[in-house]
Each structure stands twice: as structure tokens, then as C-alpha cells.
Amino acid sequence: MKAIFTAIGLATLFAAPALAAPHEGRAFIADYDADRDGQVTQAEFDAARTARFNATDANGDGWVSEDEYVAEYTGRLEKQMAASKLTDEKKAENRQRQLRQTHVRFGVLDTSKDKKMQKAEYDASGTRAFAEMDAYKDGVITAKDAEAAKARQAARQSQRDVAAAAAK
């Protein structure tokens, strides 16, 4: 039983970095498609990630603290919530869950555990995210890639659900 919980925990931990950015297909493309041609190239993704890291590093010291990381994400989350058609109650639940996960995500991304997310740590997460989304491994994320990634994520979630049910 303990081995099952450990396996589930490890699967969740290793899945977390891939979910750090917007990874629902349309959201991923909307977030990173700088030229609005309906696809995201590796260059567009890298430029957006660099810009986001620099913006997140509010004091310009070359690394991101947990407070900076949470503050940057909170700003994006609030924009999403403002545009959302969810009820206020659902928005509050979603906000609380997302912010709690943001703290966890920082801990996962800060692989050196020094409370300072270096650009290399941040970039490693982005590299995994892009690779996960790039189903055809051609360096370009399209709607077809996004759909394939969505199917893979759904399959992984189903496996986690089955494992969790078996552990009960």
C-alpha cells in the first residue's frame, strides 16, 4: 500500500513541472503565439519564457523568490478570473486551489532547494513543457499537437485515478 502511495506521489511530483505553465492546448497557444499565426515555435516559446522570467524577477537580482513567483502568477490568475464566467464562489475556490498549487510548484521547480529559482531551473521546466506539448517533435506546437497532448494528459489522469481507487 505504501508503495502505491509513493508511486502516486512521485507521478504527481514529476507531472507537476510539466503543468507549470498554461498547458491546456488552446491556452498554451494563446499564451505563447507571439505572431498570432495559430502555432508556437520554439523561438516564440523561449522568448516568452525569458520575458516572463525577467518580469517575474521583480527586483532584477537574477533569480526568482517564491514571493516573486507567486505574485507574478497571481497577476495572471486575476486576469483569468476577471474574464471567467464562473460564479464568485467557484472563482474563490479556483483561486485558492491555484495559489496553493503555485507554492508547491515553486518548491518543485527550485531543484536546488535554496529558495532561489535560477533561470536554468525555470528553463528546465519550460523545456519539459514544450517537449510535452510538441507531439510531432518538429519544434512547432499546433492545434493538432495540443489535442494529442490533451489526450495524453487525460490518459495519465485516468491512470492516476485507477491507482488511487486501487489504493483505497
PDB file of C-alpha atoms in Angstrom:
ATOM      1  CA  MET A   1       0.000   0.000   0.000  1.00  0.00           C
ATOM      2  CA  LYS A   2       2.815   2.385   0.931  1.00  0.00           C
ATOM      3  CA  ALA A   3       4.478   1.645  -2.428  1.00  0.00           C
ATOM      4  CA  ILE A   4       1.286   2.627  -4.260  1.00  0.00           C
ATOM      5  CA  PHE A   5       1.112   5.966  -2.417  1.00  0.00           C
ATOM      6  CA  THR A   6       4.804   6.542  -3.102  1.00  0.00           C
ATOM      7  CA  ALA A   7       4.301   5.800  -6.799  1.00  0.00           C
ATOM      8  CA  ILE A   8       1.308   8.126  -6.967  1.00  0.00           C
ATOM      9  CA  GLY A   9       3.243  10.837  -5.146  1.00  0.00           C
ATOM     10  CA  LEU A  10       6.212  10.505  -7.483  1.00  0.00           C
ATOM     11  CA  ALA A  11       3.980  10.538 -10.544  1.00  0.00           C
ATOM     12  CA  THR A  12       2.331  13.708  -9.294  1.00  0.00           C
ATOM     13  CA  LEU A  13       5.676  15.301  -8.485  1.00  0.00           C
ATOM     14  CA  PHE A  14       7.150  14.547 -11.879  1.00  0.00           C
ATOM     15  CA  ALA A  15       3.980  15.659 -13.649  1.00  0.00           C
ATOM     16  CA  ALA A  16       3.935  18.990 -11.808  1.00  0.00           C
ATOM     17  CA  PRO A  17       6.763  20.686 -13.730  1.00  0.00           C
ATOM     18  CA  ALA A  18       5.036  19.926 -16.975  1.00  0.00           C
ATOM     19  CA  LEU A  19       1.936  21.654 -15.735  1.00  0.00           C
ATOM     20  CA  ALA A  20       3.578  24.793 -14.530  1.00  0.00           C
ATOM     21  CA  ALA A  21       2.618  26.905 -17.485  1.00  0.00           C
ATOM     22  CA  PRO A  22      -0.686  27.021 -19.374  1.00  0.00           C
ATOM     23  CA  HIS A  23      -0.861  23.536 -20.792  1.00  0.00           C
ATOM     24  CA  GLU A  24      -4.381  23.186 -22.000  1.00  0.00           C
ATOM     25  CA  GLY A  25      -3.756  23.350 -25.725  1.00  0.00           C
ATOM     26  CA  ARG A  26      -5.639  26.486 -26.692  1.00  0.00           C
ATOM     27  CA  ALA A  27      -4.367  28.327 -23.621  1.00  0.00           C
ATOM     28  CA  PHE A  28      -0.790  27.276 -24.385  1.00  0.00           C
ATOM     29  CA  ILE A  29      -1.028  28.529 -27.958  1.00  0.00           C
ATOM     30  CA  ALA A  30      -2.804  31.736 -26.944  1.00  0.00           C
ATOM     31  CA  ASP A  31      -0.200  32.434 -24.282  1.00  0.00           C
ATOM     32  CA  TYR A  32       2.909  31.855 -26.406  1.00  0.00           C
ATOM     33  CA  ASP A  33       1.870  32.565 -30.020  1.00  0.00           C
ATOM     34  CA  ALA A  34       3.567  35.955 -30.420  1.00  0.00           C
ATOM     35  CA  ASP A  35       2.762  36.437 -34.110  1.00  0.00           C
ATOM     36  CA  ARG A  36      -0.805  35.080 -33.765  1.00  0.00           C
ATOM     37  CA  ASP A  37      -0.467  32.574 -36.603  1.00  0.00           C
ATOM     38  CA  GLY A  38      -2.115  29.787 -34.612  1.00  0.00           C
ATOM     39  CA  GLN A  39       1.080  27.962 -33.701  1.00  0.00           C
ATOM     40  CA  VAL A  40       4.006  28.332 -31.321  1.00  0.00           C
ATOM     41  CA  THR A  41       7.567  27.907 -32.484  1.00  0.00           C
ATOM     42  CA  GLN A  42      10.398  27.047 -30.127  1.00  0.00           C
ATOM     43  CA  ALA A  43      11.752  30.586 -30.641  1.00  0.00           C
ATOM     44  CA  GLU A  44       8.409  32.184 -29.685  1.00  0.00           C
ATOM     45  CA  PHE A  45       8.159  29.971 -26.625  1.00  0.00           C
ATOM     46  CA  ASP A  46      11.730  30.678 -25.499  1.00  0.00           C
ATOM     47  CA  ALA A  47      11.300  34.439 -25.974  1.00  0.00           C
ATOM     48  CA  ALA A  48       8.060  34.467 -23.985  1.00  0.00           C
ATOM     49  CA  ARG A  49       9.568  32.360 -21.202  1.00  0.00           C
ATOM     50  CA  THR A  50      12.607  34.649 -20.977  1.00  0.00           C
ATOM     51  CA  ALA A  51      10.368  37.715 -20.862  1.00  0.00           C
ATOM     52  CA  ARG A  52       8.201  36.091 -18.173  1.00  0.00           C
ATOM     53  CA  PHE A  53      11.236  35.140 -16.082  1.00  0.00           C
ATOM     54  CA  ASN A  54      12.583  38.675 -16.323  1.00  0.00           C
ATOM     55  CA  ALA A  55       9.193  40.150 -15.416  1.00  0.00           C
ATOM     56  CA  THR A  56       8.830  37.716 -12.513  1.00  0.00           C
ATOM     57  CA  ASP A  57      12.266  38.692 -11.186  1.00  0.00           C
ATOM     58  CA  ALA A  58      10.741  41.930  -9.906  1.00  0.00           C
ATOM     59  CA  ASN A  59      13.884  43.194  -8.171  1.00  0.00           C
ATOM     60  CA  GLY A  60      16.226  42.239 -11.032  1.00  0.00           C
ATOM     61  CA  ASP A  61      18.632  40.201  -8.929  1.00  0.00           C
ATOM     62  CA  GLY A  62      18.820  37.366 -11.487  1.00  0.00           C
ATOM     63  CA  TRP A  63      16.742  34.833  -9.578  1.00  0.00           C
ATOM     64  CA  VAL A  64      13.102  34.456  -8.577  1.00  0.00           C
ATOM     65  CA  SER A  65      11.971  34.156  -4.973  1.00  0.00           C
ATOM     66  CA  GLU A  66       8.816  32.304  -4.012  1.00  0.00           C
ATOM     67  CA  ASP A  67       7.128  35.640  -3.271  1.00  0.00           C
ATOM     68  CA  GLU A  68       8.023  36.944  -6.748  1.00  0.00           C
ATOM     69  CA  TYR A  69       6.843  33.707  -8.370  1.00  0.00           C
ATOM     70  CA  VAL A  70       3.514  33.745  -6.555  1.00  0.00           C
ATOM     71  CA  ALA A  71       2.985  37.473  -7.213  1.00  0.00           C
ATOM     72  CA  GLU A  72       3.549  37.070 -10.971  1.00  0.00           C
ATOM     73  CA  TYR A  73       1.201  34.103 -11.156  1.00  0.00           C
ATOM     74  CA  THR A  74      -1.402  35.879  -9.021  1.00  0.00           C
ATOM     75  CA  GLY A  75      -1.472  38.727 -11.547  1.00  0.00           C
ATOM     76  CA  ARG A  76      -2.119  36.336 -14.425  1.00  0.00           C
ATOM     77  CA  LEU A  77      -4.664  34.382 -12.398  1.00  0.00           C
ATOM     78  CA  GLU A  78      -6.615  37.516 -11.526  1.00  0.00           C
ATOM     79  CA  LYS A  79      -6.866  38.423 -15.223  1.00  0.00           C
ATOM     80  CA  GLN A  80      -8.165  34.923 -15.949  1.00  0.00           C
ATOM     81  CA  MET A  81     -10.660  35.160 -13.091  1.00  0.00           C
ATOM     82  CA  ALA A  82     -11.891  38.566 -14.278  1.00  0.00           C
ATOM     83  CA  ALA A  83     -12.607  37.113 -17.720  1.00  0.00           C
ATOM     84  CA  SER A  84     -14.132  33.916 -16.329  1.00  0.00           C
ATOM     85  CA  LYS A  85     -17.854  33.243 -16.304  1.00  0.00           C
ATOM     86  CA  LEU A  86     -17.583  31.178 -13.125  1.00  0.00           C
ATOM     87  CA  THR A  87     -19.605  32.168 -10.102  1.00  0.00           C
ATOM     88  CA  ASP A  88     -17.814  34.204  -7.442  1.00  0.00           C
ATOM     89  CA  GLU A  89     -17.833  31.138  -5.194  1.00  0.00           C
ATOM     90  CA  LYS A  90     -16.201  28.972  -7.887  1.00  0.00           C
ATOM     91  CA  LYS A  91     -13.684  31.721  -8.637  1.00  0.00           C
ATOM     92  CA  ALA A  92     -12.719  31.842  -4.960  1.00  0.00           C
ATOM     93  CA  GLU A  93     -12.329  28.045  -4.830  1.00  0.00           C
ATOM     94  CA  ASN A  94     -10.290  28.036  -8.024  1.00  0.00           C
ATOM     95  CA  ARG A  95      -8.119  30.938  -6.851  1.00  0.00           C
ATOM     96  CA  GLN A  96      -7.373  29.231  -3.527  1.00  0.00           C
ATOM     97  CA  ARG A  97      -6.524  25.917  -5.206  1.00  0.00           C
ATOM     98  CA  GLN A  98      -4.359  27.551  -7.870  1.00  0.00           C
ATOM     99  CA  LEU A  99      -2.398  29.660  -5.383  1.00  0.00           C
ATOM    100  CA  ARG A 100      -1.803  26.676  -3.117  1.00  0.00           C
ATOM    101  CA  GLN A 101      -0.509  24.761  -6.151  1.00  0.00           C
ATOM    102  CA  THR A 102       1.720  27.715  -7.101  1.00  0.00           C
ATOM    103  CA  HIS A 103       3.601  27.382  -3.822  1.00  0.00           C
ATOM    104  CA  VAL A 104       4.009  23.637  -4.412  1.00  0.00           C
ATOM    105  CA  ARG A 105       5.135  24.268  -7.992  1.00  0.00           C
ATOM    106  CA  PHE A 106       7.812  26.704  -6.813  1.00  0.00           C
ATOM    107  CA  GLY A 107       9.164  24.020  -4.489  1.00  0.00           C
ATOM    108  CA  VAL A 108       9.327  21.547  -7.360  1.00  0.00           C
ATOM    109  CA  LEU A 109      10.945  23.991  -9.777  1.00  0.00           C
ATOM    110  CA  ASP A 110      13.532  25.133  -7.213  1.00  0.00           C
ATOM    111  CA  THR A 111      15.537  21.947  -7.669  1.00  0.00           C
ATOM    112  CA  SER A 112      18.492  23.258  -5.664  1.00  0.00           C
ATOM    113  CA  LYS A 113      16.116  23.925  -2.715  1.00  0.00           C
ATOM    114  CA  ASP A 114      17.877  27.225  -1.970  1.00  0.00           C
ATOM    115  CA  LYS A 115      14.628  29.249  -2.190  1.00  0.00           C
ATOM    116  CA  LYS A 116      16.039  30.944  -5.304  1.00  0.00           C
ATOM    117  CA  MET A 117      14.718  29.805  -8.657  1.00  0.00           C
ATOM    118  CA  GLN A 118      17.563  30.326 -11.089  1.00  0.00           C
ATOM    119  CA  LYS A 119      16.881  30.846 -14.800  1.00  0.00           C
ATOM    120  CA  ALA A 120      18.284  27.377 -15.543  1.00  0.00           C
ATOM    121  CA  GLU A 121      15.740  25.815 -13.173  1.00  0.00           C
ATOM    122  CA  TYR A 122      12.963  27.832 -14.788  1.00  0.00           C
ATOM    123  CA  ASP A 123      14.192  26.924 -18.277  1.00  0.00           C
ATOM    124  CA  ALA A 124      14.243  23.208 -17.438  1.00  0.00           C
ATOM    125  CA  SER A 125      10.537  23.395 -16.685  1.00  0.00           C
ATOM    126  CA  GLY A 126       9.884  25.185 -19.972  1.00  0.00           C
ATOM    127  CA  THR A 127      11.902  22.629 -21.920  1.00  0.00           C
ATOM    128  CA  ARG A 128       9.790  19.825 -20.444  1.00  0.00           C
ATOM    129  CA  ALA A 129       6.554  21.723 -21.103  1.00  0.00           C
ATOM    130  CA  PHE A 130       7.378  22.401 -24.741  1.00  0.00           C
ATOM    131  CA  ALA A 131       8.500  18.801 -25.315  1.00  0.00           C
ATOM    132  CA  GLU A 132       5.285  17.517 -23.721  1.00  0.00           C
ATOM    133  CA  MET A 133       3.154  19.694 -25.986  1.00  0.00           C
ATOM    134  CA  ASP A 134       5.181  19.051 -29.184  1.00  0.00           C
ATOM    135  CA  ALA A 135       3.578  15.730 -30.142  1.00  0.00           C
ATOM    136  CA  TYR A 136       5.221  15.591 -33.572  1.00  0.00           C
ATOM    137  CA  LYS A 137       8.651  16.684 -32.282  1.00  0.00           C
ATOM    138  CA  ASP A 138       9.073  19.260 -35.034  1.00  0.00           C
ATOM    139  CA  GLY A 139       9.672  22.311 -32.841  1.00  0.00           C
ATOM    140  CA  VAL A 140       6.233  23.794 -33.569  1.00  0.00           C
ATOM    141  CA  ILE A 141       3.106  23.486 -31.427  1.00  0.00           C
ATOM    142  CA  THR A 142      -0.128  23.437 -33.427  1.00  0.00           C
ATOM    143  CA  ALA A 143      -3.733  22.644 -32.567  1.00  0.00           C
ATOM    144  CA  LYS A 144      -3.025  19.013 -33.567  1.00  0.00           C
ATOM    145  CA  ASP A 145      -0.147  18.873 -31.078  1.00  0.00           C
ATOM    146  CA  ALA A 146      -2.384  20.394 -28.421  1.00  0.00           C
ATOM    147  CA  GLU A 147      -5.099  17.791 -28.993  1.00  0.00           C
ATOM    148  CA  ALA A 148      -2.563  14.957 -28.812  1.00  0.00           C
ATOM    149  CA  ALA A 149      -1.146  16.389 -25.579  1.00  0.00           C
ATOM    150  CA  LYS A 150      -4.650  16.703 -24.142  1.00  0.00           C
ATOM    151  CA  ALA A 151      -5.305  13.033 -24.906  1.00  0.00           C
ATOM    152  CA  ARG A 152      -2.015  12.005 -23.244  1.00  0.00           C
ATOM    153  CA  GLN A 153      -2.809  14.114 -20.160  1.00  0.00           C
ATOM    154  CA  ALA A 154      -6.290  12.582 -19.930  1.00  0.00           C
ATOM    155  CA  ALA A 155      -4.801   9.090 -20.153  1.00  0.00           C
ATOM    156  CA  ARG A 156      -2.308   9.895 -17.357  1.00  0.00           C
ATOM    157  CA  GLN A 157      -5.104  11.295 -15.197  1.00  0.00           C
ATOM    158  CA  SER A 158      -7.136   8.158 -15.786  1.00  0.00           C
ATOM    159  CA  GLN A 159      -4.170   6.023 -14.717  1.00  0.00           C
ATOM    160  CA  ARG A 160      -3.768   8.122 -11.550  1.00  0.00           C
ATOM    161  CA  ASP A 161      -7.479   7.771 -10.817  1.00  0.00           C
ATOM    162  CA  VAL A 162      -7.296   3.997 -11.227  1.00  0.00           C
ATOM    163  CA  ALA A 163      -4.224   3.808  -8.980  1.00  0.00           C
ATOM    164  CA  ALA A 164      -5.890   5.971  -6.339  1.00  0.00           C
ATOM    165  CA  ALA A 165      -9.033   3.847  -6.427  1.00  0.00           C
ATOM    166  CA  ALA A 166      -6.965   0.667  -6.107  1.00  0.00           C
ATOM    167  CA  ALA A 167      -5.173   2.114  -3.075  1.00  0.00           C
ATOM    168  CA  LYS A 168      -8.434   2.612  -1.179  1.00  0.00           C
TER     169      LYS A 168
END
